[in-house]
Amino acid sequence: MIVVGIDTGGTFTDFIFRKGDDWAVYKCLSTPDNPAEAILGGLERVAGKAGRTVVHGSTVATNAILERKGVVTALVTTRGFEDIIEIGRQNRTRLYDLAYRKEPHIVPQSLRFGVPGRIDSGGRIIEEFDSETALEIARQVRESGAESAAVCFLFSFLNPDHEARMKGLLEDIGVAVSASHEILSEFREYERTSTTVINAYVSPKMKRYLGHLSDHLGPEDRLRIMQSNGGSISAETAMRESVRTILSGPAGGAVGAWETARTGGFERIISFDMGGTSTDVSLMDGSLSLTLESSVSNYPVKVPMVDIHTVGAGGGSIAVLDPGGALRVGPESAGADPGPVCYGKGSRITVTDADLFLGRLIPDHFLGGHMRLKTEAVEDHFRAMAKVSGLSPLELAEGILAVVNTSMEKAIRVISVERGHDVREFALLAFGGAGGLHSAFLARLLNIPRVLIPAHPGILSAMGMLMADVIKDYSLTVMLRADSWDREDLENRFRSLEERGFEELEQEGIPGERTLPERFLDMRYKGQSYEIVVPYSGGGTVEEFHRLHEKRYGYRKPATPVELVNLRLRVRGVPTKPSPRAYPKGDADPPDGAVLGSRKVVFDGRWESTRILRRDQLLAGNRIPGPAVVVEYSATTVIPPACEGRVDSNGNLVISIE
């Protein structure tokens, strides 16, 4: 069985694959109109038509939400609560905008339906479900043109009877259904409804996309999809619960970054993934960072996700002069088609073009020499834009990089400094096709002392998908006082969730002996509105909550009653994963075969003689004083003057920042 990890990006689609004991990588241009074309073409090239296990990071669900191109969706809820998704939390994303208006919701008022029947806050039926009215509403949903429906009744997380019956009526007449007790069995009506609506909005599109991929795979092939929580699931589960794949690609990068850092002895890192369209950053302090408070396009999505912050700054970000003459970079991207000017089709200058103009990209060694960059076209475009801007071409190119670096610096500050972390205690782990070009300059701006560049950095997101466990998350609202809970009752509830988790992972192809359950409790002080997730092992949980609360907020209140809000279970299946190979050792000086020569590269307005080295010829222990440019198939790394790189025992390039 050939194992392949695939990450679809805005510019390139990345492949990492194993045949026997060997690993290899491949990149091809993405096909934005139909991402499956690049995947199927690349898959046939790297793995033929033999039996294949494919783990794929998809952007289909994300793009459907951001571009508002999901299917026509209806909401069916308890009568009188049809507008809960419109009312929301009444938060304003632009506090000082006096003309602020909410965007129209993806489910218009005409597609919201209320059904008689009521369950109270204790899970008791206080008004019977009206089957006849519910059937009539199901017919109205079908006649409305809705392709999918979200069903979310009050307190269905305590008693799903009414919701399950409504789901059955809709399915009987051919409407795709997402039921909240299956998607998110938790309290907070607005967030539960929003998450279920998003799932209903994107699942049919994901089903068509994954169905198309599956139809073109062989009968012996297996297709798995990366989730937002850092684990993978089967394609069948991803079709039903597509809301769990919204951060599919970036989550793979985060997993790859964490596994690379951990094996290299780094416990505190900031991952920096700069691709062609955007940059994703995440802070990891001893473990992969997860959050339950995400939103996508201002819609709350309360499923576990890797805590990632994204900005529209990448190698393909377009540089423009605004009406006032100021230089702006991004968020618009040239993407894969037409791409940057240097790819041969684009006509608008991008960050990649600026890197090439300054000598930091080597035209003959881009993608291992398989794609030669067009330097003449770039020079012509820079001269033309420089005349309009009043800058020299050199100043314009450095200005573009300064602007995009500032955008990415702000993104890193959001997840670090603004949350009370001292970035000097972290390493910056950079990957993505453009990460190594900018990481050392960003680290210097932020006073981060070390940069870690893994082997094959441009493919790390795809590699992370192969490193990921198979993960299923479950939750259940219980609302108990911590001083009065029944531990036996908690054990029974957890065991019930675990039985479901083990059964579903077995259906995913993971046997019980490779399955690990992890228990957590959502806890808070009485009167608080939000919870802290606390690991649960049976004893000392309240004290651990006090400790975590003090660590996060700076204080504890031991005299205040503690509430247990949700049980949370993560069931982790451990598949066979790639293992780091032994890296050959060398001396401090790189071998002669690693040195390709030297060329002039611009640093701080000056052309400086800079060594060019081949990454695949470097040995553990080699030291590379800056300035230097290190080239490899999937990416290029720049080591600025006064910095030094060294190759560690795992083949990572560690750059010390001065």
Short mmCIF file of C-alpha atoms in Angstrom, two decimals, residues 349-591:
data_model
loop_
_atom_site.label_atom_id
_atom_site.label_comp_id
_atom_site.label_asym_id
_atom_site.label_seq_id
_atom_site.Cartn_x
_atom_site.Cartn_y
_atom_site.Cartn_z
CA ILE A 349 3.98 42.22 -9.03
CA THR A 350 3.86 39.87 -6.04
CA VAL A 351 5.99 39.09 -2.98
CA THR A 352 7.63 36.20 -4.85
CA ASP A 353 8.65 38.61 -7.61
CA ALA A 354 10.23 40.92 -5.02
CA ASP A 355 12.20 38.02 -3.52
CA LEU A 356 13.45 37.12 -7.01
CA PHE A 357 14.31 40.73 -7.88
CA LEU A 358 16.46 41.01 -4.73
CA GLY A 359 18.36 37.83 -5.60
CA ARG A 360 16.89 35.72 -2.79
CA LEU A 361 15.23 33.24 -5.14
CA ILE A 362 17.55 31.38 -7.51
CA PRO A 363 15.89 31.11 -10.96
CA ASP A 364 17.62 27.87 -11.98
CA HIS A 365 16.87 26.08 -8.70
CA PHE A 366 13.18 26.79 -8.19
CA LEU A 367 11.30 23.49 -7.70
CA GLY A 368 14.58 21.66 -8.11
CA GLY A 369 15.17 23.29 -11.48
CA HIS A 370 11.91 21.98 -12.97
CA MET A 371 10.36 25.47 -13.19
CA ARG A 372 12.70 28.26 -14.30
CA LEU A 373 11.65 31.72 -13.15
CA LYS A 374 11.40 34.64 -15.65
CA THR A 375 13.77 37.31 -14.30
CA GLU A 376 13.58 39.60 -17.36
CA ALA A 377 9.80 40.01 -17.09
CA VAL A 378 10.11 40.80 -13.38
CA GLU A 379 12.72 43.50 -13.98
CA ASP A 380 10.52 45.17 -16.62
CA HIS A 381 7.52 45.26 -14.26
CA PHE A 382 9.58 46.63 -11.37
CA ARG A 383 10.98 49.45 -13.51
CA ALA A 384 7.45 50.39 -14.64
CA MET A 385 5.97 50.36 -11.12
CA ALA A 386 8.99 52.18 -9.68
CA LYS A 387 8.40 55.13 -12.02
CA VAL A 388 4.83 55.49 -10.80
CA SER A 389 5.76 55.12 -7.13
CA GLY A 390 8.68 57.54 -7.14
CA LEU A 391 10.97 54.86 -5.71
CA SER A 392 13.93 53.10 -7.24
CA PRO A 393 13.24 49.49 -8.29
CA LEU A 394 15.43 48.31 -5.39
CA GLU A 395 13.56 50.44 -2.86
CA LEU A 396 10.25 49.21 -4.23
CA ALA A 397 11.24 45.55 -3.90
CA GLU A 398 12.53 45.98 -0.34
CA GLY A 399 9.43 48.03 0.49
CA ILE A 400 7.16 45.19 -0.65
CA LEU A 401 8.97 42.75 1.63
CA ALA A 402 8.90 45.21 4.53
CA VAL A 403 5.13 45.67 4.19
CA VAL A 404 4.36 41.95 3.99
CA ASN A 405 6.75 41.19 6.87
CA THR A 406 4.93 43.77 9.00
CA SER A 407 1.59 42.07 8.30
CA MET A 408 3.01 38.71 9.37
CA GLU A 409 4.70 40.23 12.41
CA LYS A 410 1.31 41.53 13.57
CA ALA A 411 -0.20 38.07 13.13
CA ILE A 412 2.49 36.51 15.33
CA ARG A 413 1.98 39.22 17.98
CA VAL A 414 -1.76 38.41 18.11
CA ILE A 415 -1.10 34.82 19.23
CA SER A 416 1.90 35.56 21.44
CA VAL A 417 2.57 39.02 22.90
CA GLU A 418 -1.13 39.96 23.07
CA ARG A 419 -1.77 36.77 25.08
CA GLY A 420 1.01 37.43 27.57
CA HIS A 421 3.76 35.24 26.09
CA ASP A 422 7.41 36.32 25.88
CA VAL A 423 8.44 35.45 22.31
CA ARG A 424 12.11 35.35 23.37
CA GLU A 425 11.31 32.00 25.04
CA PHE A 426 10.13 30.43 21.77
CA ALA A 427 11.62 29.25 18.50
CA LEU A 428 10.04 30.23 15.18
CA LEU A 429 9.41 27.08 13.14
CA ALA A 430 9.04 28.19 9.54
CA PHE A 431 7.68 26.19 6.64
CA GLY A 432 5.56 26.55 3.52
CA GLY A 433 6.99 27.47 0.16
CA ALA A 434 7.89 31.03 1.26
CA GLY A 435 8.47 30.56 5.01
CA GLY A 436 12.24 30.19 4.82
CA LEU A 437 12.58 33.36 2.71
CA HIS A 438 11.08 35.58 5.41
CA SER A 439 11.47 33.79 8.76
CA ALA A 440 14.87 35.13 9.81
CA PHE A 441 13.79 38.73 9.10
CA LEU A 442 10.58 38.22 11.09
CA ALA A 443 12.48 36.67 13.99
CA ARG A 444 14.77 39.71 14.08
CA LEU A 445 11.76 42.07 14.14
CA LEU A 446 10.24 40.13 17.05
CA ASN A 447 13.47 39.35 18.98
CA ILE A 448 12.93 35.61 18.58
CA PRO A 449 16.37 34.03 19.10
CA ARG A 450 16.10 30.93 16.88
CA VAL A 451 14.46 29.86 13.65
CA LEU A 452 13.89 26.18 12.87
CA ILE A 453 13.54 25.14 9.21
CA PRO A 454 12.55 21.45 8.82
CA ALA A 455 13.63 19.29 5.93
CA HIS A 456 11.26 19.68 2.96
CA PRO A 457 9.58 22.78 4.50
CA GLY A 458 7.36 23.38 1.48
CA ILE A 459 5.73 19.96 2.00
CA LEU A 460 5.40 19.97 5.80
CA SER A 461 1.60 20.40 5.77
CA ALA A 462 1.27 17.26 3.65
CA MET A 463 3.77 15.48 5.91
CA GLY A 464 1.74 16.52 8.97
CA MET A 465 -1.29 14.76 7.54
CA LEU A 466 0.65 11.50 7.56
CA MET A 467 1.86 12.19 11.11
CA ALA A 468 -1.67 12.86 12.37
CA ASP A 469 -3.62 10.41 14.50
CA VAL A 470 -7.16 9.40 13.63
CA ILE A 471 -9.19 11.48 16.10
CA LYS A 472 -12.85 11.62 17.09
CA ASP A 473 -14.11 14.28 19.53
CA TYR A 474 -17.26 13.93 21.64
CA SER A 475 -18.90 16.21 24.19
CA LEU A 476 -21.89 16.15 26.52
CA THR A 477 -23.34 18.97 28.63
CA VAL A 478 -24.00 17.93 32.27
CA MET A 479 -24.14 21.20 34.33
CA LEU A 480 -23.11 19.98 37.82
CA ARG A 481 -21.62 21.56 40.94
CA ALA A 482 -18.09 20.23 41.42
CA ASP A 483 -18.67 19.64 45.15
CA SER A 484 -21.69 17.44 44.52
CA TRP A 485 -21.02 15.44 41.39
CA ASP A 486 -21.33 11.67 41.47
CA ARG A 487 -18.04 10.19 40.26
CA GLU A 488 -19.69 6.89 39.39
CA ASP A 489 -22.23 8.75 37.27
CA LEU A 490 -19.38 10.58 35.48
CA GLU A 491 -17.61 7.26 34.88
CA ASN A 492 -20.77 5.80 33.36
CA ARG A 493 -21.21 8.81 31.08
CA PHE A 494 -17.58 8.68 29.96
CA ARG A 495 -17.79 4.92 29.36
CA SER A 496 -20.86 5.45 27.17
CA LEU A 497 -18.97 8.02 25.08
CA GLU A 498 -15.93 5.74 24.92
CA GLU A 499 -17.98 2.79 23.66
CA ARG A 500 -19.26 5.00 20.86
CA GLY A 501 -15.75 6.27 20.13
CA PHE A 502 -14.13 2.82 20.02
CA GLU A 503 -16.91 1.55 17.76
CA GLU A 504 -16.59 4.49 15.34
CA LEU A 505 -12.78 4.23 15.23
CA GLU A 506 -13.07 0.54 14.45
CA GLN A 507 -15.30 1.56 11.53
CA GLU A 508 -12.50 3.96 10.53
CA GLY A 509 -10.11 0.99 10.35
CA ILE A 510 -8.32 1.45 13.69
CA PRO A 511 -8.33 -1.65 15.96
CA GLY A 512 -9.04 -1.29 19.68
CA GLU A 513 -5.45 -1.98 20.76
CA ARG A 514 -4.30 1.15 18.82
CA THR A 515 -7.01 3.38 20.31
CA LEU A 516 -6.41 5.75 23.24
CA PRO A 517 -9.23 7.64 25.06
CA GLU A 518 -8.50 11.05 26.63
CA ARG A 519 -10.97 12.54 29.11
CA PHE A 520 -11.53 16.24 29.82
CA LEU A 521 -13.97 18.42 31.78
CA ASP A 522 -15.11 21.95 30.88
CA MET A 523 -15.10 23.82 34.22
CA ARG A 524 -15.72 27.37 35.44
CA TYR A 525 -16.36 29.39 38.57
CA LYS A 526 -20.06 29.90 39.28
CA GLY A 527 -21.19 33.07 37.51
CA GLN A 528 -18.58 32.88 34.72
CA SER A 529 -19.66 32.66 31.10
CA TYR A 530 -16.78 30.61 29.67
CA GLU A 531 -15.00 27.44 30.69
CA ILE A 532 -11.49 26.05 30.94
CA VAL A 533 -10.78 22.56 29.59
CA VAL A 534 -9.25 20.45 32.38
CA PRO A 535 -7.76 16.96 31.92
CA TYR A 536 -9.73 14.41 33.96
CA SER A 537 -8.23 11.30 35.53
CA GLY A 538 -10.62 10.87 38.48
CA GLY A 539 -9.02 12.92 41.27
CA GLY A 540 -7.55 16.39 41.93
CA THR A 541 -9.58 17.92 39.12
CA VAL A 542 -10.83 20.98 41.06
CA GLU A 543 -7.32 21.89 42.20
CA GLU A 544 -6.08 21.49 38.63
CA PHE A 545 -8.85 23.86 37.50
CA HIS A 546 -7.74 26.47 40.06
CA ARG A 547 -4.14 26.12 38.83
CA LEU A 548 -5.05 26.47 35.16
CA HIS A 549 -7.33 29.43 35.90
CA GLU A 550 -4.50 31.19 37.74
CA LYS A 551 -2.06 30.43 34.92
CA ARG A 552 -4.42 31.87 32.30
CA TYR A 553 -5.97 34.82 34.17
CA GLY A 554 -3.51 35.54 36.99
CA TYR A 555 -5.76 34.67 39.95
CA ARG A 556 -7.74 31.89 41.62
CA LYS A 557 -10.88 31.96 43.79
CA PRO A 558 -10.85 28.82 45.96
CA ALA A 559 -13.88 29.99 48.01
CA THR A 560 -16.09 30.31 44.90
CA PRO A 561 -18.11 27.22 43.85
CA VAL A 562 -16.81 25.45 40.75
CA GLU A 563 -19.18 24.16 38.07
CA LEU A 564 -18.69 21.21 35.75
CA VAL A 565 -20.29 22.17 32.44
CA ASN A 566 -19.33 19.60 29.77
CA LEU A 567 -17.76 16.19 29.56
CA ARG A 568 -15.32 16.06 26.68
CA LEU A 569 -13.79 12.91 25.21
CA ARG A 570 -11.08 12.60 22.58
CA VAL A 571 -10.55 9.13 21.16
CA ARG A 572 -7.21 8.85 19.38
CA GLY A 573 -6.33 6.08 16.95
CA VAL A 574 -2.62 5.73 16.20
CA PRO A 575 -1.88 4.65 12.60
CA THR A 576 1.54 3.79 11.18
CA LYS A 577 3.49 7.05 10.80
CA PRO A 578 6.66 8.23 9.07
CA SER A 579 9.68 7.99 11.37
CA PRO A 580 12.68 10.35 11.18
CA ARG A 581 15.63 8.80 9.38
CA ALA A 582 19.17 8.91 10.73
CA TYR A 583 20.87 11.99 9.27
CA PRO A 584 24.50 11.56 8.15
CA LYS A 585 27.07 13.49 10.21
CA GLY A 586 29.72 15.85 8.95
CA ASP A 587 32.14 18.56 10.03
CA ALA A 588 31.44 22.23 10.67
CA ASP A 589 32.21 23.08 7.04
CA PRO A 590 29.63 21.91 4.48
CA PRO A 591 30.96 19.38 1.95
#
